[in-house]
Coordinates of N, CA and C and ligand atoms in Angstrom, one line a residue:
M461 N 57.6 92.2 -50.6 CA 57.8 93.6 -50.9 C 59.1 94.1 -50.3
E462 N 59.8 94.9 -51.1 CA 61.1 95.4 -50.6 C 60.9 96.5 -49.5
D463 N 61.6 96.4 -48.4 CA 61.6 97.4 -47.4 C 63.0 97.8 -47.1
S464 N 63.4 99.0 -47.6 CA 64.8 99.5 -47.5 C 65.0 100.4 -46.3
M465 N 64.0 100.5 -45.5 CA 64.1 101.3 -44.3 C 65.0 100.6 -43.3
L466 N 66.0 101.4 -42.8 CA 66.9 100.8 -41.8 C 66.2 100.6 -40.5
K467 N 66.4 99.4 -39.9 CA 65.9 99.1 -38.6 C 67.0 98.9 -37.6
R468 N 66.8 99.2 -36.4 CA 67.8 99.0 -35.4 C 67.5 97.8 -34.5
F469 N 68.5 97.0 -34.1 CA 68.3 96.0 -33.1 C 69.7 95.9 -32.4
S470 N 69.6 95.4 -31.2 CA 70.8 95.3 -30.4 C 71.3 93.9 -30.3
V471 N 72.6 93.8 -30.2 CA 73.3 92.5 -30.2 C 74.2 92.4 -29.0
S472 N 74.1 91.2 -28.3 CA 75.0 91.0 -27.2 C 76.0 90.0 -27.6
M473 N 77.2 90.2 -27.2 CA 78.3 89.2 -27.4 C 79.4 89.3 -26.4
E474 N 80.2 88.3 -26.2 CA 81.3 88.3 -25.2 C 82.3 89.4 -25.7
G475 N 83.0 90.0 -24.7 CA 84.0 91.0 -24.9 C 85.0 90.6 -25.9
T476 N 85.5 89.3 -25.7 CA 86.6 88.8 -26.6 C 86.2 88.7 -28.0
L477 N 84.9 88.3 -28.2 CA 84.4 88.1 -29.6 C 84.2 89.5 -30.2
L478 N 83.7 90.4 -29.4 CA 83.5 91.8 -29.9 C 84.8 92.5 -30.3
T479 N 85.9 92.2 -29.5 CA 87.2 92.8 -29.9 C 87.7 92.2 -31.2
K480 N 87.5 90.9 -31.4 CA 87.9 90.3 -32.6 C 87.0 90.8 -33.8
F481 N 85.8 91.0 -33.5 CA 84.9 91.6 -34.6 C 85.3 93.0 -35.0
D482 N 85.7 93.8 -34.0 CA 86.1 95.2 -34.3 C 87.4 95.2 -35.1
E483 N 88.3 94.2 -34.8 CA 89.5 94.1 -35.6 C 89.2 93.7 -37.0
L484 N 88.2 92.8 -37.2 CA 87.8 92.4 -38.6 C 87.2 93.6 -39.3
V485 N 86.3 94.4 -38.6 CA 85.7 95.6 -39.1 C 86.8 96.6 -39.6
A486 N 87.8 96.8 -38.8 CA 88.9 97.7 -39.2 C 89.7 97.1 -40.4
K487 N 90.0 95.8 -40.3 CA 90.8 95.2 -41.4 C 90.1 95.3 -42.7
R488 N 88.8 95.1 -42.7 CA 88.1 95.1 -44.0 C 87.7 96.5 -44.5
G489 N 88.0 97.5 -43.6 CA 87.8 98.8 -44.0 C 86.3 99.3 -43.9
Y490 N 85.5 98.7 -43.1 CA 84.2 99.1 -42.8 C 84.3 100.4 -42.0
T491 N 83.3 101.3 -42.2 CA 83.3 102.5 -41.4 C 82.6 102.3 -40.1
N492 N 81.8 101.3 -40.0 CA 81.1 101.0 -38.7 C 80.7 99.6 -38.6
R493 N 80.3 99.2 -37.4 CA 79.9 97.8 -37.2 C 78.7 97.4 -38.0
S494 N 77.7 98.3 -38.2 CA 76.5 98.0 -38.8 C 76.7 97.5 -40.3
E495 N 77.6 98.2 -41.0 CA 77.9 97.8 -42.3 C 78.5 96.4 -42.4
A496 N 79.4 96.1 -41.5 CA 80.0 94.8 -41.4 C 79.0 93.8 -41.1
V497 N 78.1 94.0 -40.2 CA 77.0 93.0 -39.8 C 76.1 92.8 -41.1
R498 N 75.7 93.9 -41.7 CA 74.9 93.7 -42.9 C 75.5 92.8 -44.0
D499 N 76.8 93.0 -44.2 CA 77.5 92.2 -45.2 C 77.6 90.7 -44.7
L500 N 77.8 90.5 -43.4 CA 77.9 89.1 -42.9 C 76.6 88.4 -43.1
V501 N 75.5 89.2 -42.8 CA 74.1 88.6 -42.9 C 73.9 88.3 -44.4
R502 N 74.2 89.2 -45.3 CA 74.0 88.9 -46.7 C 74.8 87.6 -47.1
E503 N 76.0 87.5 -46.6 CA 76.8 86.3 -47.0 C 76.1 85.1 -46.5
A504 N 75.6 85.1 -45.3 CA 74.9 83.9 -44.7 C 73.7 83.6 -45.5
I505 N 72.9 84.6 -46.0 CA 71.7 84.4 -46.7 C 72.1 83.8 -48.1
L506 N 73.2 84.3 -48.7 CA 73.7 83.8 -50.0 C 74.0 82.3 -49.9
E507 N 74.5 81.9 -48.7 CA 74.8 80.5 -48.5 C 73.6 79.6 -48.5
E508 N 72.5 80.2 -47.9 CA 71.2 79.5 -47.9 C 70.6 79.4 -49.3
I509 N 70.7 80.5 -50.1 CA 70.2 80.6 -51.5 C 70.9 79.5 -52.3
W510 N 72.2 79.3 -52.0 CA 73.0 78.3 -52.7 C 72.4 76.9 -52.6
E511 N 71.7 76.7 -51.5 CA 71.1 75.4 -51.2 C 69.7 75.3 -51.9
A512 N 69.1 76.4 -52.2 CA 67.7 76.4 -52.7 C 67.8 76.4 -54.2
D513 N 67.6 75.2 -54.8 CA 67.8 74.9 -56.2 C 67.0 75.8 -57.2
E514 N 65.8 76.2 -56.7 CA 64.9 76.9 -57.6 C 65.2 78.4 -57.6
Q515 N 66.0 78.9 -56.7 CA 66.3 80.3 -56.6 C 67.0 80.9 -57.9
L516 N 66.5 82.0 -58.3 CA 67.1 82.6 -59.5 C 68.3 83.4 -59.1
I517 N 69.4 83.2 -59.8 CA 70.7 83.9 -59.5 C 71.4 84.4 -60.8
A518 N 72.2 85.3 -60.5 CA 73.2 85.7 -61.6 C 74.6 85.4 -61.1
G519 N 75.5 85.3 -62.0 CA 76.8 85.0 -61.5 C 77.9 84.9 -62.6
T520 N 79.1 84.6 -62.2 CA 80.1 84.4 -63.2 C 80.9 83.1 -63.0
V521 N 81.3 82.6 -64.1 CA 82.2 81.4 -64.1 C 83.5 81.9 -64.7
M522 N 84.5 81.8 -63.9 CA 85.8 82.2 -64.4 C 86.7 80.9 -64.6
L523 N 87.3 80.9 -65.8 CA 88.1 79.7 -66.2 C 89.5 80.1 -66.6
F524 N 90.4 79.4 -66.1 CA 91.8 79.7 -66.4 C 92.4 78.4 -67.0
Y525 N 92.9 78.5 -68.2 CA 93.3 77.3 -68.9 C 94.4 77.5 -70.0
N526 N 95.0 76.4 -70.4 CA 96.0 76.4 -71.4 C 95.3 76.1 -72.7
H527 N 95.3 76.9 -73.7 CA 94.5 76.7 -74.9 C 95.1 75.6 -75.8
H528 N 96.3 75.2 -75.5 CA 96.9 74.1 -76.3 C 96.3 72.7 -75.9
Q529 N 95.7 72.7 -74.8 CA 95.1 71.4 -74.4 C 94.1 70.8 -75.4
R530 N 94.4 69.6 -75.8 CA 93.7 68.9 -76.9 C 92.2 68.9 -76.6
N531 N 91.4 69.3 -77.6 CA 89.9 69.3 -77.6 C 89.2 70.2 -76.6
L532 N 90.0 71.0 -75.8 CA 89.4 71.8 -74.8 C 88.5 72.9 -75.3
L533 N 89.0 73.6 -76.3 CA 88.3 74.7 -76.8 C 87.0 74.3 -77.5
E534 N 87.1 73.1 -78.2 CA 85.9 72.6 -78.8 C 84.8 72.1 -77.8
E535 N 85.3 71.5 -76.8 CA 84.4 71.0 -75.7 C 83.7 72.2 -75.0
M536 N 84.5 73.2 -74.8 CA 84.0 74.4 -74.1 C 82.9 75.1 -74.9
T537 N 83.2 75.2 -76.2 CA 82.2 75.8 -77.1 C 80.9 75.0 -77.2
T538 N 81.1 73.7 -77.3 CA 79.9 72.8 -77.4 C 79.0 72.9 -76.1
I539 N 79.7 72.9 -74.9 CA 78.9 73.0 -73.7 C 78.2 74.4 -73.6
Q540 N 78.9 75.4 -74.0 CA 78.3 76.8 -73.9 C 77.1 76.9 -74.9
H541 N 77.2 76.2 -76.0 CA 76.0 76.3 -76.9 C 74.9 75.4 -76.4
E542 N 75.2 74.3 -75.7 CA 74.2 73.5 -75.1 C 73.4 74.2 -74.1
W543 N 74.1 75.1 -73.3 CA 73.5 75.8 -72.2 C 73.3 77.3 -72.5
H544 N 73.1 77.6 -73.8 CA 73.1 79.0 -74.2 C 72.1 79.9 -73.5
D545 N 71.0 79.2 -73.1 CA 69.9 80.0 -72.4 C 70.3 80.5 -71.1
L546 N 71.4 80.0 -70.5 CA 71.8 80.4 -69.2 C 72.9 81.5 -69.3
I547 N 73.5 81.6 -70.5 CA 74.7 82.4 -70.7 C 74.4 83.8 -71.2
M548 N 74.7 84.8 -70.5 CA 74.5 86.2 -71.0 C 75.6 86.7 -71.8
A549 N 76.8 86.4 -71.4 CA 78.0 86.9 -72.2 C 79.2 86.1 -71.8
T550 N 80.1 86.0 -72.8 CA 81.4 85.3 -72.6 C 82.5 86.3 -73.0
T551 N 83.5 86.5 -72.2 CA 84.6 87.3 -72.6 C 85.9 86.5 -72.4
H552 N 86.7 86.5 -73.5 CA 87.9 85.7 -73.5 C 89.2 86.6 -73.5
F553 N 90.1 86.3 -72.6 CA 91.3 87.1 -72.5 C 92.5 86.2 -72.8
H554 N 93.3 86.6 -73.8 CA 94.6 85.8 -74.1 C 95.6 86.4 -73.2
L555 N 95.9 85.7 -72.1 CA 96.8 86.2 -71.1 C 98.3 86.3 -71.6
N556 N 98.7 85.2 -72.2 CA 100.1 85.2 -72.8 C 100.1 84.1 -73.9
H557 N 101.2 83.7 -74.3 CA 101.3 82.7 -75.4 C 100.4 81.5 -75.2
D558 N 100.4 81.0 -73.9 CA 99.8 79.7 -73.7 C 98.4 79.8 -72.9
N559 N 98.3 80.8 -72.1 CA 97.2 80.8 -71.1 C 96.1 81.8 -71.5
C560 N 94.9 81.3 -71.1 CA 93.7 82.1 -71.4 C 92.8 82.2 -70.1
L561 N 92.1 83.3 -70.0 CA 91.2 83.5 -69.0 C 89.8 83.8 -69.6
E562 N 88.8 83.0 -69.2 CA 87.5 83.2 -69.8 C 86.5 83.5 -68.7
L563 N 85.7 84.5 -68.9 CA 84.7 85.0 -68.0 C 83.4 84.8 -68.6
I564 N 82.5 84.0 -67.9 CA 81.2 83.7 -68.5 C 80.2 84.3 -67.5
V565 N 79.3 85.1 -68.0 CA 78.3 85.7 -67.1 C 77.0 84.9 -67.3
V566 N 76.5 84.4 -66.2 CA 75.4 83.5 -66.3 C 74.2 84.0 -65.5
Q567 N 73.0 83.5 -65.8 CA 71.8 83.8 -65.1 C 70.8 82.7 -65.2
G568 N 70.2 82.3 -64.1 CA 69.2 81.2 -64.2 C 69.0 80.6 -62.8
K569 N 68.3 79.4 -62.8 CA 68.1 78.7 -61.5 C 69.4 78.2 -61.0
V570 N 69.6 78.3 -59.7 CA 70.9 78.0 -59.1 C 71.4 76.5 -59.4
D571 N 70.5 75.6 -59.5 CA 70.9 74.2 -59.7 C 71.4 74.0 -61.2
E572 N 70.7 74.7 -62.1 CA 71.1 74.6 -63.5 C 72.5 75.3 -63.8
V573 N 72.6 76.5 -63.2 CA 73.8 77.3 -63.4 C 75.0 76.6 -62.7
R574 N 74.7 76.0 -61.6 CA 75.8 75.2 -60.9 C 76.2 74.0 -61.7
A575 N 75.3 73.4 -62.4 CA 75.6 72.2 -63.2 C 76.5 72.6 -64.4
L576 N 76.1 73.8 -65.0 CA 76.9 74.3 -66.1 C 78.3 74.6 -65.6
S577 N 78.4 75.3 -64.5 CA 79.7 75.6 -63.9 C 80.6 74.4 -63.7
D578 N 79.9 73.4 -63.1 CA 80.7 72.1 -62.8 C 81.2 71.5 -64.1
R579 N 80.4 71.5 -65.1 CA 80.8 70.9 -66.4 C 82.0 71.6 -66.9
L580 N 82.0 72.9 -66.9 CA 83.1 73.7 -67.4 C 84.4 73.6 -66.6
T581 N 84.3 73.7 -65.3 CA 85.4 73.8 -64.4 C 86.1 72.4 -64.3
S582 N 85.3 71.3 -64.6 CA 85.9 70.0 -64.4 C 86.5 69.5 -65.7
L583 N 86.5 70.3 -66.8 CA 87.1 69.9 -68.1 C 88.6 69.7 -67.9
K584 N 89.1 68.7 -68.6 CA 90.5 68.4 -68.6 C 91.3 69.6 -69.2
G585 N 92.2 70.2 -68.5 CA 92.9 71.3 -69.0 C 92.6 72.6 -68.4
V586 N 91.5 72.6 -67.7 CA 91.1 73.8 -66.9 C 91.9 73.8 -65.6
D587 N 92.8 74.7 -65.5 CA 93.7 74.7 -64.3 C 93.1 75.3 -63.1
Y588 N 92.2 76.3 -63.3 CA 91.5 76.9 -62.2 C 90.1 77.4 -62.6
G589 N 89.1 77.1 -61.8 CA 87.8 77.5 -62.1 C 87.1 78.1 -60.9
K590 N 86.4 79.2 -61.1 CA 85.8 79.8 -59.9 C 84.4 80.2 -60.3
F591 N 83.4 79.9 -59.4 CA 82.0 80.2 -59.7 C 81.5 81.2 -58.6
T592 N 81.1 82.4 -59.0 CA 80.6 83.3 -58.0 C 79.1 83.6 -58.3
I593 N 78.3 83.8 -57.2 CA 76.9 84.0 -57.5 C 76.4 85.3 -56.7
A594 N 75.3 85.9 -57.3 CA 74.6 86.9 -56.6 C 73.2 86.7 -56.8
P595 N 72.3 87.0 -55.8 CA 70.9 86.8 -56.0 C 70.4 87.8 -57.0
V596 N 69.4 87.5 -57.8 CA 68.8 88.4 -58.8 C 67.9 89.4 -58.0
E597 N 67.2 88.8 -57.0 CA 66.4 89.7 -56.1 C 67.3 90.2 -55.0
K598 N 67.1 91.5 -54.6 CA 68.0 92.1 -53.6 C 67.7 91.4 -52.2
I599 N 68.9 91.2 -51.5 CA 68.7 90.6 -50.2 C 69.3 91.6 -49.2
Ligands
LIG1465 NI1 93.2 82.8 -75.5

């Protein structure tokens, strides 16, 4: 059951570490330490989720590539049709004469979505690929 009530707890740390933390809080533009701690905790939990294969997640696969690469477009389309049940949307941007950016929004079990992302980002001709995830259930 979701509990959105804010709870307080106290944290002890060395002065030097706290100074560095306060610098990080300022640099990232947080208005207070609590917000920064909440985000750091969420980040740590996300890393755990990443390891739990059955966890349901949503995310994006971003692909940057040269569309002149032989067979690349065909392979991409074939893979996306093969995994269509994980793909919610695909948006293609023609960046310039040669290069494209494709953004694929995915949802499913983390191991399946990760496998799809690996297939796409490892294709020959994909210069840069990035997979980002968010849990479907609030953390
Ligand atoms: Ni294009």
